[in-house]
PDB file of C-alpha atoms in Angstrom:
ATOM      1  CA  UNK A 173      30.210  34.677 -63.495  1.00  0.00           C
ATOM      2  CA  UNK A 174      29.595  31.506 -61.150  1.00  0.00           C
ATOM      3  CA  UNK A 175      27.006  30.877 -64.285  1.00  0.00           C
ATOM      4  CA  UNK A 176      29.572  31.774 -66.996  1.00  0.00           C
ATOM      5  CA  UNK A 177      31.542  29.089 -65.442  1.00  0.00           C
ATOM      6  CA  UNK A 178      29.251  26.197 -65.469  1.00  0.00           C
ATOM      7  CA  UNK A 179      28.928  26.484 -69.010  1.00  0.00           C
ATOM      8  CA  UNK A 180      32.475  27.031 -69.436  1.00  0.00           C
ATOM      9  CA  UNK A 181      32.946  24.118 -66.734  1.00  0.00           C
ATOM     10  CA  UNK A 182      30.750  21.701 -69.484  1.00  0.00           C
ATOM     11  CA  UNK A 183      32.772  22.574 -72.601  1.00  0.00           C
ATOM     12  CA  UNK A 184      35.632  21.060 -70.669  1.00  0.00           C
ATOM     13  CA  UNK A 185      34.733  18.435 -68.967  1.00  0.00           C
ATOM     14  CA  UNK A 186      33.630  16.951 -72.854  1.00  0.00           C
ATOM     15  CA  UNK A 187      36.493  18.184 -73.861  1.00  0.00           C
ATOM     16  CA  UNK A 188      38.221  16.416 -71.043  1.00  0.00           C
ATOM     17  CA  UNK A 189      36.906  13.754 -71.395  1.00  0.00           C
ATOM     18  CA  UNK A 190      38.079  13.059 -75.520  1.00  0.00           C
ATOM     19  CA  UNK A 191      41.909  13.794 -74.213  1.00  0.00           C
ATOM     20  CA  UNK A 192      41.552  11.789 -71.175  1.00  0.00           C
ATOM     21  CA  UNK A 193      40.069   8.427 -73.191  1.00  0.00           C
ATOM     22  CA  UNK A 194      42.582   9.172 -76.454  1.00  0.00           C
ATOM     23  CA  UNK A 195      45.392   8.832 -73.739  1.00  0.00           C
ATOM     24  CA  UNK A 196      44.462   6.588 -71.856  1.00  0.00           C
ATOM     25  CA  UNK A 197      44.247   4.137 -74.949  1.00  0.00           C
ATOM     26  CA  UNK A 198      47.221   5.009 -76.215  1.00  0.00           C
ATOM     27  CA  UNK A 199      49.476   4.354 -72.820  1.00  0.00           C
ATOM     28  CA  UNK A 200      46.764   0.939 -72.774  1.00  0.00           C
ATOM     29  CA  UNK A 201      48.892  -0.050 -76.335  1.00  0.00           C
ATOM     30  CA  UNK A 202      52.041   0.583 -75.581  1.00  0.00           C
ATOM     31  CA  UNK A 203      52.232  -0.794 -72.606  1.00  0.00           C
ATOM     32  CA  UNK A 204      50.362  -4.009 -73.415  1.00  0.00           C
ATOM     33  CA  UNK A 205      47.563  -3.176 -70.960  1.00  0.00           C
ATOM     34  CA  UNK A 206      44.328  -4.021 -71.120  1.00  0.00           C
ATOM     35  CA  UNK A 207      41.508  -0.888 -71.767  1.00  0.00           C
ATOM     36  CA  UNK A 208      39.556  -3.022 -69.398  1.00  0.00           C
ATOM     37  CA  UNK A 209      42.535  -2.204 -66.056  1.00  0.00           C
ATOM     38  CA  UNK A 210      43.102   1.747 -67.374  1.00  0.00           C
ATOM     39  CA  UNK A 211      39.527   1.695 -67.276  1.00  0.00           C
ATOM     40  CA  UNK A 212      38.856   0.951 -63.498  1.00  0.00           C
ATOM     41  CA  UNK A 213      42.183   2.483 -62.309  1.00  0.00           C
ATOM     42  CA  UNK A 214      43.834   5.988 -64.630  1.00  0.00           C
ATOM     43  CA  UNK A 215      40.264   6.761 -66.568  1.00  0.00           C
ATOM     44  CA  UNK A 216      38.534   5.345 -63.233  1.00  0.00           C
ATOM     45  CA  UNK A 217      39.962   8.258 -60.301  1.00  0.00           C
ATOM     46  CA  UNK A 218      40.550  10.826 -63.170  1.00  0.00           C
ATOM     47  CA  UNK A 219      36.960  10.990 -63.262  1.00  0.00           C
ATOM     48  CA  UNK A 220      36.162  10.794 -59.880  1.00  0.00           C
ATOM     49  CA  UNK A 221      37.889  13.646 -58.731  1.00  0.00           C
ATOM     50  CA  UNK A 222      34.842  16.042 -58.428  1.00  0.00           C
ATOM     51  CA  UNK A 223      32.861  13.704 -56.348  1.00  0.00           C
ATOM     52  CA  UNK A 224      36.822  13.428 -54.454  1.00  0.00           C
ATOM     53  CA  UNK A 225      37.353  17.658 -54.229  1.00  0.00           C
ATOM     54  CA  UNK A 226      33.025  17.939 -53.135  1.00  0.00           C
ATOM     55  CA  UNK A 227      32.993  15.469 -50.507  1.00  0.00           C
ATOM     56  CA  UNK A 228      36.371  16.367 -49.139  1.00  0.00           C
ATOM     57  CA  UNK A 229      35.425  20.009 -49.076  1.00  0.00           C
ATOM     58  CA  UNK A 230      31.986  19.353 -48.225  1.00  0.00           C
ATOM     59  CA  UNK A 231      33.691  17.059 -44.442  1.00  0.00           C
ATOM     60  CA  UNK A 232      35.242  19.805 -43.490  1.00  0.00           C
ATOM     61  CA  UNK A 233      32.220  22.383 -43.675  1.00  0.00           C
ATOM     62  CA  UNK A 234      30.226  19.778 -41.722  1.00  0.00           C
ATOM     63  CA  UNK A 235      27.721  19.416 -44.836  1.00  0.00           C
ATOM     64  CA  UNK A 236      26.953  15.505 -44.566  1.00  0.00           C
ATOM     65  CA  UNK A 237      23.953  15.011 -46.448  1.00  0.00           C
ATOM     66  CA  UNK A 238      26.084  16.843 -49.394  1.00  0.00           C
ATOM     67  CA  UNK A 239      28.800  14.406 -48.580  1.00  0.00           C
ATOM     68  CA  UNK A 240      26.994  11.773 -48.631  1.00  0.00           C
ATOM     69  CA  UNK A 241      24.892  12.561 -51.549  1.00  0.00           C
ATOM     70  CA  UNK A 242      27.049  12.896 -53.467  1.00  0.00           C
ATOM     71  CA  UNK A 243      28.608   9.643 -54.084  1.00  0.00           C
ATOM     72  CA  UNK A 244      25.589   7.912 -53.303  1.00  0.00           C
ATOM     73  CA  UNK A 245      24.260  10.239 -55.970  1.00  0.00           C
ATOM     74  CA  UNK A 246      26.739   9.698 -58.454  1.00  0.00           C
ATOM     75  CA  UNK A 247      27.113   6.093 -58.220  1.00  0.00           C
ATOM     76  CA  UNK A 248      22.790   6.016 -58.911  1.00  0.00           C
ATOM     77  CA  UNK A 249      23.533   7.826 -62.197  1.00  0.00           C
ATOM     78  CA  UNK A 250      26.331   6.086 -62.963  1.00  0.00           C
ATOM     79  CA  UNK A 251      24.583   2.695 -63.029  1.00  0.00           C
ATOM     80  CA  UNK A 252      21.099   3.486 -64.178  1.00  0.00           C
ATOM     81  CA  UNK A 253      21.823   6.378 -66.524  1.00  0.00           C
ATOM     82  CA  UNK A 254      25.517   5.955 -67.966  1.00  0.00           C
ATOM     83  CA  UNK A 255      25.800   3.007 -68.447  1.00  0.00           C
ATOM     84  CA  UNK A 256      21.709   3.435 -70.218  1.00  0.00           C
ATOM     85  CA  UNK A 257      23.071   5.696 -73.029  1.00  0.00           C
ATOM     86  CA  UNK A 258      25.938   4.757 -73.449  1.00  0.00           C
ATOM     87  CA  UNK A 259      25.134   0.673 -74.553  1.00  0.00           C
ATOM     88  CA  UNK A 260      22.330   3.042 -76.386  1.00  0.00           C
ATOM     89  CA  UNK A 261      25.058   3.749 -78.309  1.00  0.00           C
ATOM     90  CA  UNK A 262      27.133   1.127 -78.828  1.00  0.00           C
ATOM     91  CA  UNK A 263      26.299  -2.753 -77.426  1.00  0.00           C
ATOM     92  CA  UNK A 264      28.365  -3.014 -74.373  1.00  0.00           C
ATOM     93  CA  UNK A 265      30.767  -6.648 -73.777  1.00  0.00           C
ATOM     94  CA  UNK A 266      31.103  -7.448 -70.289  1.00  0.00           C
ATOM     95  CA  UNK A 267      33.169  -9.478 -69.949  1.00  0.00           C
ATOM     96  CA  UNK A 268      33.289 -12.826 -67.742  1.00  0.00           C
ATOM     97  CA  UNK A 269      35.682 -10.877 -65.157  1.00  0.00           C
ATOM     98  CA  UNK A 270      33.598  -8.213 -64.843  1.00  0.00           C
ATOM     99  CA  UNK A 271      30.863 -10.246 -63.791  1.00  0.00           C
ATOM    100  CA  UNK A 272      32.786 -12.209 -61.460  1.00  0.00           C
ATOM    101  CA  UNK A 273      34.667  -9.532 -60.286  1.00  0.00           C
ATOM    102  CA  UNK A 274      34.397  -6.171 -60.726  1.00  0.00           C
ATOM    103  CA  UNK A 275      31.246  -6.186 -60.222  1.00  0.00           C
ATOM    104  CA  UNK A 276      30.569  -7.958 -57.355  1.00  0.00           C
ATOM    105  CA  UNK A 277      33.362  -6.226 -55.505  1.00  0.00           C
ATOM    106  CA  UNK A 278      31.289  -2.638 -56.284  1.00  0.00           C
ATOM    107  CA  UNK A 279      27.502  -4.582 -54.552  1.00  0.00           C
ATOM    108  CA  UNK A 280      29.955  -5.022 -51.833  1.00  0.00           C
ATOM    109  CA  UNK A 281      30.266  -1.644 -51.628  1.00  0.00           C
ATOM    110  CA  UNK A 282      27.209  -0.225 -51.725  1.00  0.00           C
ATOM    111  CA  UNK A 283      26.453  -2.741 -49.041  1.00  0.00           C
ATOM    112  CA  UNK A 284      29.371  -1.915 -46.554  1.00  0.00           C
ATOM    113  CA  UNK A 285      28.136   1.479 -46.502  1.00  0.00           C
ATOM    114  CA  UNK A 286      24.634   0.805 -45.582  1.00  0.00           C
ATOM    115  CA  UNK A 287      25.938  -1.292 -42.879  1.00  0.00           C
ATOM    116  CA  UNK A 288      28.895   0.907 -41.463  1.00  0.00           C
ATOM    117  CA  UNK A 289      25.918   3.873 -41.784  1.00  0.00           C
ATOM    118  CA  UNK A 290      23.609   2.172 -39.864  1.00  0.00           C
ATOM    119  CA  UNK A 291      24.311   2.488 -36.088  1.00  0.00           C
ATOM    120  CA  UNK A 292      20.688   2.894 -35.294  1.00  0.00           C
ATOM    121  CA  UNK A 293      19.402  -0.343 -36.285  1.00  0.00           C
ATOM    122  CA  UNK A 294      22.524  -2.559 -35.113  1.00  0.00           C
ATOM    123  CA  UNK A 295      23.280  -1.420 -32.437  1.00  0.00           C
ATOM    124  CA  UNK A 296      19.351   0.562 -31.287  1.00  0.00           C
ATOM    125  CA  UNK A 297      21.011   3.790 -29.642  1.00  0.00           C
ATOM    126  CA  UNK A 298      21.619   7.311 -30.964  1.00  0.00           C
ATOM    127  CA  UNK A 299      24.692   8.310 -32.521  1.00  0.00           C
ATOM    128  CA  UNK A 300      26.704  11.131 -31.397  1.00  0.00           C
ATOM    129  CA  UNK A 301      28.447  12.453 -34.191  1.00  0.00           C
ATOM    130  CA  UNK A 302      29.783  15.425 -33.484  1.00  0.00           C
ATOM    131  CA  UNK A 303      30.163  15.035 -29.690  1.00  0.00           C
ATOM    132  CA  UNK A 304      34.056  15.389 -30.254  1.00  0.00           C
ATOM    133  CA  UNK A 305      34.562  18.627 -32.939  1.00  0.00           C
ATOM    134  CA  UNK A 306      31.996  21.633 -31.628  1.00  0.00           C
ATOM    135  CA  UNK A 307      30.105  22.242 -27.666  1.00  0.00           C
ATOM    136  CA  UNK A 308      27.046  21.923 -29.759  1.00  0.00           C
ATOM    137  CA  UNK A 309      27.224  18.459 -30.674  1.00  0.00           C
ATOM    138  CA  UNK A 310      24.013  16.721 -32.415  1.00  0.00           C
ATOM    139  CA  UNK A 311      22.715  13.368 -31.745  1.00  0.00           C
ATOM    140  CA  UNK A 312      21.029  11.947 -35.276  1.00  0.00           C
ATOM    141  CA  UNK A 313      18.780   9.224 -35.670  1.00  0.00           C
ATOM    142  CA  UNK A 314      20.585   7.586 -38.062  1.00  0.00           C
ATOM    143  CA  UNK A 315      23.984   6.236 -38.061  1.00  0.00           C
ATOM    144  CA  UNK A 316      27.049   7.648 -38.429  1.00  0.00           C
ATOM    145  CA  UNK A 317      30.313   7.076 -40.529  1.00  0.00           C
ATOM    146  CA  UNK A 318      32.670   7.441 -38.576  1.00  0.00           C
ATOM    147  CA  UNK A 319      36.657   7.647 -38.460  1.00  0.00           C
ATOM    148  CA  UNK A 320      36.954   3.350 -38.169  1.00  0.00           C
ATOM    149  CA  UNK A 321      34.837   3.138 -40.651  1.00  0.00           C
ATOM    150  CA  UNK A 322      36.650   5.349 -43.311  1.00  0.00           C
ATOM    151  CA  UNK A 323      39.637   3.412 -42.667  1.00  0.00           C
ATOM    152  CA  UNK A 324      38.027   0.202 -43.133  1.00  0.00           C
ATOM    153  CA  UNK A 325      36.976   1.847 -46.421  1.00  0.00           C
ATOM    154  CA  UNK A 326      39.680   2.444 -47.490  1.00  0.00           C
ATOM    155  CA  UNK A 327      41.335  -0.862 -46.600  1.00  0.00           C
ATOM    156  CA  UNK A 328      38.757  -2.277 -48.836  1.00  0.00           C
ATOM    157  CA  UNK A 329      40.509   0.095 -51.504  1.00  0.00           C
ATOM    158  CA  UNK A 330      43.723  -1.164 -51.042  1.00  0.00           C
ATOM    159  CA  UNK A 331      42.501  -4.625 -51.305  1.00  0.00           C
ATOM    160  CA  UNK A 332      41.163  -3.351 -54.478  1.00  0.00           C
ATOM    161  CA  UNK A 333      44.482  -1.689 -56.337  1.00  0.00           C
ATOM    162  CA  UNK A 334      45.867  -4.698 -55.720  1.00  0.00           C
ATOM    163  CA  UNK A 335      43.377  -6.924 -57.538  1.00  0.00           C
ATOM    164  CA  UNK A 336      44.073  -4.673 -60.914  1.00  0.00           C
ATOM    165  CA  UNK A 337      47.391  -4.707 -60.857  1.00  0.00           C
ATOM    166  CA  UNK A 338      46.821  -8.138 -60.728  1.00  0.00           C
ATOM    167  CA  UNK A 339      44.972  -8.198 -63.379  1.00  0.00           C
ATOM    168  CA  UNK A 340      46.672  -5.689 -64.902  1.00  0.00           C
ATOM    169  CA  UNK A 341      49.804  -8.653 -64.866  1.00  0.00           C
ATOM    170  CA  UNK A 342      48.392 -11.313 -66.164  1.00  0.00           C
ATOM    171  CA  UNK A 343      46.356  -9.249 -69.016  1.00  0.00           C
ATOM    172  CA  UNK A 344      47.556  -9.694 -72.035  1.00  0.00           C
ATOM    173  CA  UNK A 345      47.514  -6.577 -73.477  1.00  0.00           C
ATOM    174  CA  UNK A 346      44.349  -7.116 -75.717  1.00  0.00           C
ATOM    175  CA  UNK A 347      42.145  -4.169 -76.802  1.00  0.00           C
ATOM    176  CA  UNK A 348      38.668  -4.934 -78.252  1.00  0.00           C
ATOM    177  CA  UNK A 349      36.917  -1.638 -80.644  1.00  0.00           C
ATOM    178  CA  UNK A 350      37.791  -0.478 -83.658  1.00  0.00           C
ATOM    179  CA  UNK A 351      42.217   0.587 -83.475  1.00  0.00           C
ATOM    180  CA  UNK A 352      43.794   2.789 -81.015  1.00  0.00           C
ATOM    181  CA  UNK A 353      46.483   4.891 -82.771  1.00  0.00           C
ATOM    182  CA  UNK A 354      49.582   4.380 -80.511  1.00  0.00           C
ATOM    183  CA  UNK A 355      50.911   8.048 -79.747  1.00  0.00           C
ATOM    184  CA  UNK A 356      53.888   9.033 -78.514  1.00  0.00           C
ATOM    185  CA  UNK A 357      55.115   9.092 -75.221  1.00  0.00           C
ATOM    186  CA  UNK A 358      54.722  12.271 -74.404  1.00  0.00           C
ATOM    187  CA  UNK A 359      51.362  13.446 -76.390  1.00  0.00           C
ATOM    188  CA  UNK A 360      49.979  10.249 -74.510  1.00  0.00           C
ATOM    189  CA  UNK A 361      51.197  11.494 -70.927  1.00  0.00           C
ATOM    190  CA  UNK A 362      49.627  15.322 -72.209  1.00  0.00           C
ATOM    191  CA  UNK A 363      46.942  13.868 -73.505  1.00  0.00           C
ATOM    192  CA  UNK A 364      46.556  12.341 -69.978  1.00  0.00           C
ATOM    193  CA  UNK A 365      47.100  15.195 -68.021  1.00  0.00           C
ATOM    194  CA  UNK A 366      45.189  17.563 -70.159  1.00  0.00           C
ATOM    195  CA  UNK A 367      41.626  15.196 -69.889  1.00  0.00           C
ATOM    196  CA  UNK A 368      42.336  15.116 -66.284  1.00  0.00           C
ATOM    197  CA  UNK A 369      42.688  18.519 -65.066  1.00  0.00           C
ATOM    198  CA  UNK A 370      39.480  19.148 -67.784  1.00  0.00           C
ATOM    199  CA  UNK A 371      37.436  17.307 -65.765  1.00  0.00           C
ATOM    200  CA  UNK A 372      38.848  18.395 -62.287  1.00  0.00           C
ATOM    201  CA  UNK A 373      38.068  22.298 -63.673  1.00  0.00           C
ATOM    202  CA  UNK A 374      34.993  21.155 -65.222  1.00  0.00           C
ATOM    203  CA  UNK A 375      33.428  19.273 -62.960  1.00  0.00           C
ATOM    204  CA  UNK A 376      34.496  21.367 -60.299  1.00  0.00           C
ATOM    205  CA  UNK A 377      32.666  24.948 -62.172  1.00  0.00           C
ATOM    206  CA  UNK A 378      29.321  22.888 -63.304  1.00  0.00           C
ATOM    207  CA  UNK A 379      28.925  22.141 -59.223  1.00  0.00           C
ATOM    208  CA  UNK A 380      29.334  25.644 -58.239  1.00  0.00           C
ATOM    209  CA  UNK A 381      27.505  26.321 -60.236  1.00  0.00           C
ATOM    210  CA  UNK A 382      24.312  24.495 -60.064  1.00  0.00           C
ATOM    211  CA  UNK A 383      24.582  24.526 -56.280  1.00  0.00           C
ATOM    212  CA  UNK A 384      24.667  28.328 -56.749  1.00  0.00           C
ATOM    213  CA  UNK A 385      20.739  28.113 -59.131  1.00  0.00           C
ATOM    214  CA  UNK A 386      19.799  24.997 -56.399  1.00  0.00           C
ATOM    215  CA  UNK A 387      20.957  27.744 -53.434  1.00  0.00           C
ATOM    216  CA  UNK A 388      19.228  30.425 -55.354  1.00  0.00           C
ATOM    217  CA  UNK A 389      15.379  28.445 -55.462  1.00  0.00           C
ATOM    218  CA  UNK A 390      15.801  27.077 -51.868  1.00  0.00           C
ATOM    219  CA  UNK A 391      16.334  23.511 -51.739  1.00  0.00           C
ATOM    220  CA  UNK A 392      18.057  21.159 -49.179  1.00  0.00           C
ATOM    221  CA  UNK A 393      20.960  20.050 -48.779  1.00  0.00           C
ATOM    222  CA  UNK A 394      20.005  16.490 -49.036  1.00  0.00           C
ATOM    223  CA  UNK A 395      18.217  17.332 -52.374  1.00  0.00           C
ATOM    224  CA  UNK A 396      21.135  19.156 -54.097  1.00  0.00           C
ATOM    225  CA  UNK A 397      23.731  16.402 -52.521  1.00  0.00           C
ATOM    226  CA  UNK A 398      22.147  13.654 -54.094  1.00  0.00           C
ATOM    227  CA  UNK A 399      20.624  15.054 -58.295  1.00  0.00           C
ATOM    228  CA  UNK A 400      22.540  18.668 -59.239  1.00  0.00           C
ATOM    229  CA  UNK A 401      25.302  17.905 -57.374  1.00  0.00           C
ATOM    230  CA  UNK A 402      25.604  14.282 -58.259  1.00  0.00           C
ATOM    231  CA  UNK A 403      24.223  14.911 -61.545  1.00  0.00           C
ATOM    232  CA  UNK A 404      27.008  17.373 -61.496  1.00  0.00           C
ATOM    233  CA  UNK A 405      29.995  15.389 -60.636  1.00  0.00           C
ATOM    234  CA  UNK A 406      28.485  12.073 -62.983  1.00  0.00           C
ATOM    235  CA  UNK A 407      29.260  15.056 -65.911  1.00  0.00           C
ATOM    236  CA  UNK A 408      33.489  13.150 -66.203  1.00  0.00           C
ATOM    237  CA  UNK A 409      32.272   9.623 -66.051  1.00  0.00           C
ATOM    238  CA  UNK A 410      28.616   9.666 -69.091  1.00  0.00           C
ATOM    239  CA  UNK A 411      31.278  12.282 -71.411  1.00  0.00           C
ATOM    240  CA  UNK A 412      33.938   9.462 -71.257  1.00  0.00           C
ATOM    241  CA  UNK A 413      31.304   6.695 -70.867  1.00  0.00           C
ATOM    242  CA  UNK A 414      29.427   7.880 -74.203  1.00  0.00           C
ATOM    243  CA  UNK A 415      32.936   8.635 -75.635  1.00  0.00           C
ATOM    244  CA  UNK A 416      34.366   5.177 -75.537  1.00  0.00           C
ATOM    245  CA  UNK A 417      31.251   4.101 -76.481  1.00  0.00           C
ATOM    246  CA  UNK A 418      30.817   6.168 -79.574  1.00  0.00           C
ATOM    247  CA  UNK A 419      34.569   4.917 -80.294  1.00  0.00           C
ATOM    248  CA  UNK A 420      33.384   1.110 -79.781  1.00  0.00           C
ATOM    249  CA  UNK A 421      35.785   1.239 -76.852  1.00  0.00           C
ATOM    250  CA  UNK A 422      33.445  -0.323 -74.713  1.00  0.00           C
ATOM    251  CA  UNK A 423      36.318  -2.218 -72.310  1.00  0.00           C
ATOM    252  CA  UNK A 424      36.677   1.089 -71.271  1.00  0.00           C
ATOM    253  CA  UNK A 425      33.096   2.690 -70.644  1.00  0.00           C
ATOM    254  CA  UNK A 426      31.870  -0.314 -68.664  1.00  0.00           C
ATOM    255  CA  UNK A 427      35.209  -0.124 -66.280  1.00  0.00           C
ATOM    256  CA  UNK A 428      34.816   3.748 -66.392  1.00  0.00           C
ATOM    257  CA  UNK A 429      31.532   3.176 -64.610  1.00  0.00           C
ATOM    258  CA  UNK A 430      32.659   0.727 -61.841  1.00  0.00           C
ATOM    259  CA  UNK A 431      35.617   1.616 -61.579  1.00  0.00           C
ATOM    260  CA  UNK A 432      34.153   5.150 -60.422  1.00  0.00           C
ATOM    261  CA  UNK A 433      31.147   3.006 -58.420  1.00  0.00           C
ATOM    262  CA  UNK A 434      34.522   1.950 -56.547  1.00  0.00           C
ATOM    263  CA  UNK A 435      36.520   4.523 -56.074  1.00  0.00           C
ATOM    264  CA  UNK A 436      33.301   6.343 -55.020  1.00  0.00           C
ATOM    265  CA  UNK A 437      32.003   4.297 -52.362  1.00  0.00           C
ATOM    266  CA  UNK A 438      35.613   2.727 -50.843  1.00  0.00           C
ATOM    267  CA  UNK A 439      38.354   5.520 -51.464  1.00  0.00           C
ATOM    268  CA  UNK A 440      36.384   8.778 -52.058  1.00  0.00           C
ATOM    269  CA  UNK A 441      34.045   8.638 -48.743  1.00  0.00           C
ATOM    270  CA  UNK A 442      36.461   6.678 -47.098  1.00  0.00           C
ATOM    271  CA  UNK A 443      38.520   9.335 -47.006  1.00  0.00           C
ATOM    272  CA  UNK A 444      35.805  12.251 -46.791  1.00  0.00           C
ATOM    273  CA  UNK A 445      34.708   9.702 -43.174  1.00  0.00           C
ATOM    274  CA  UNK A 446      38.212   9.580 -42.282  1.00  0.00           C
TER     275      UNK A 446
END
């Protein structure tokens, strides 16, 4: 059954991405919101839903390497693989705002994770991360993302959301690429919800199948988190950006990747640590 759901998950991810892009594009056209803002918020959050589920469940189960590896690995897949594939399908236009605001914010999130997680190198001491959770405490020669660190990440996420809404207010509603078909509002919302549902369940089933296969092969949690789980949870971003690039909606293709990385680092890792 796990392997059957693994295959069904791929199908749901592809069709979910298509519905999500159509619904988001239609809503952007109707409410005069640019494709970039939609990509940075609704689409990014929807495609990051599998990462959120996996990270939170892994954190609750003390599978820390899967939780952190999932986020870090997904961000690497997003930038190197997904943007690369999308750019091969159709040249991606990078706007000035993206170069000077969104991309630096995504880079800041990576630097912030490095600093917050480098307790050993900063304080030069072992970090006892589990002493408050169970009787068999474990000292790590490295660092930890504490609840305070999670709160800091969530505060940066709040700043990002404030910026996005400010951008939405000033965006003239310009949408580049092919003409976007304006659907009835009820149909647009239905497409959006269907797309999000397909992405969440499809991504979840793909990850469960991948983990089952990896476990059967005797692989480590770190390897599973950085590769199979990260690749599995990045499938929605891959499908969404490919569909958007094919439809010449490059704002959504780029905004989806940049927004997903910011969501992963600030919101998902923040929630997991908190």
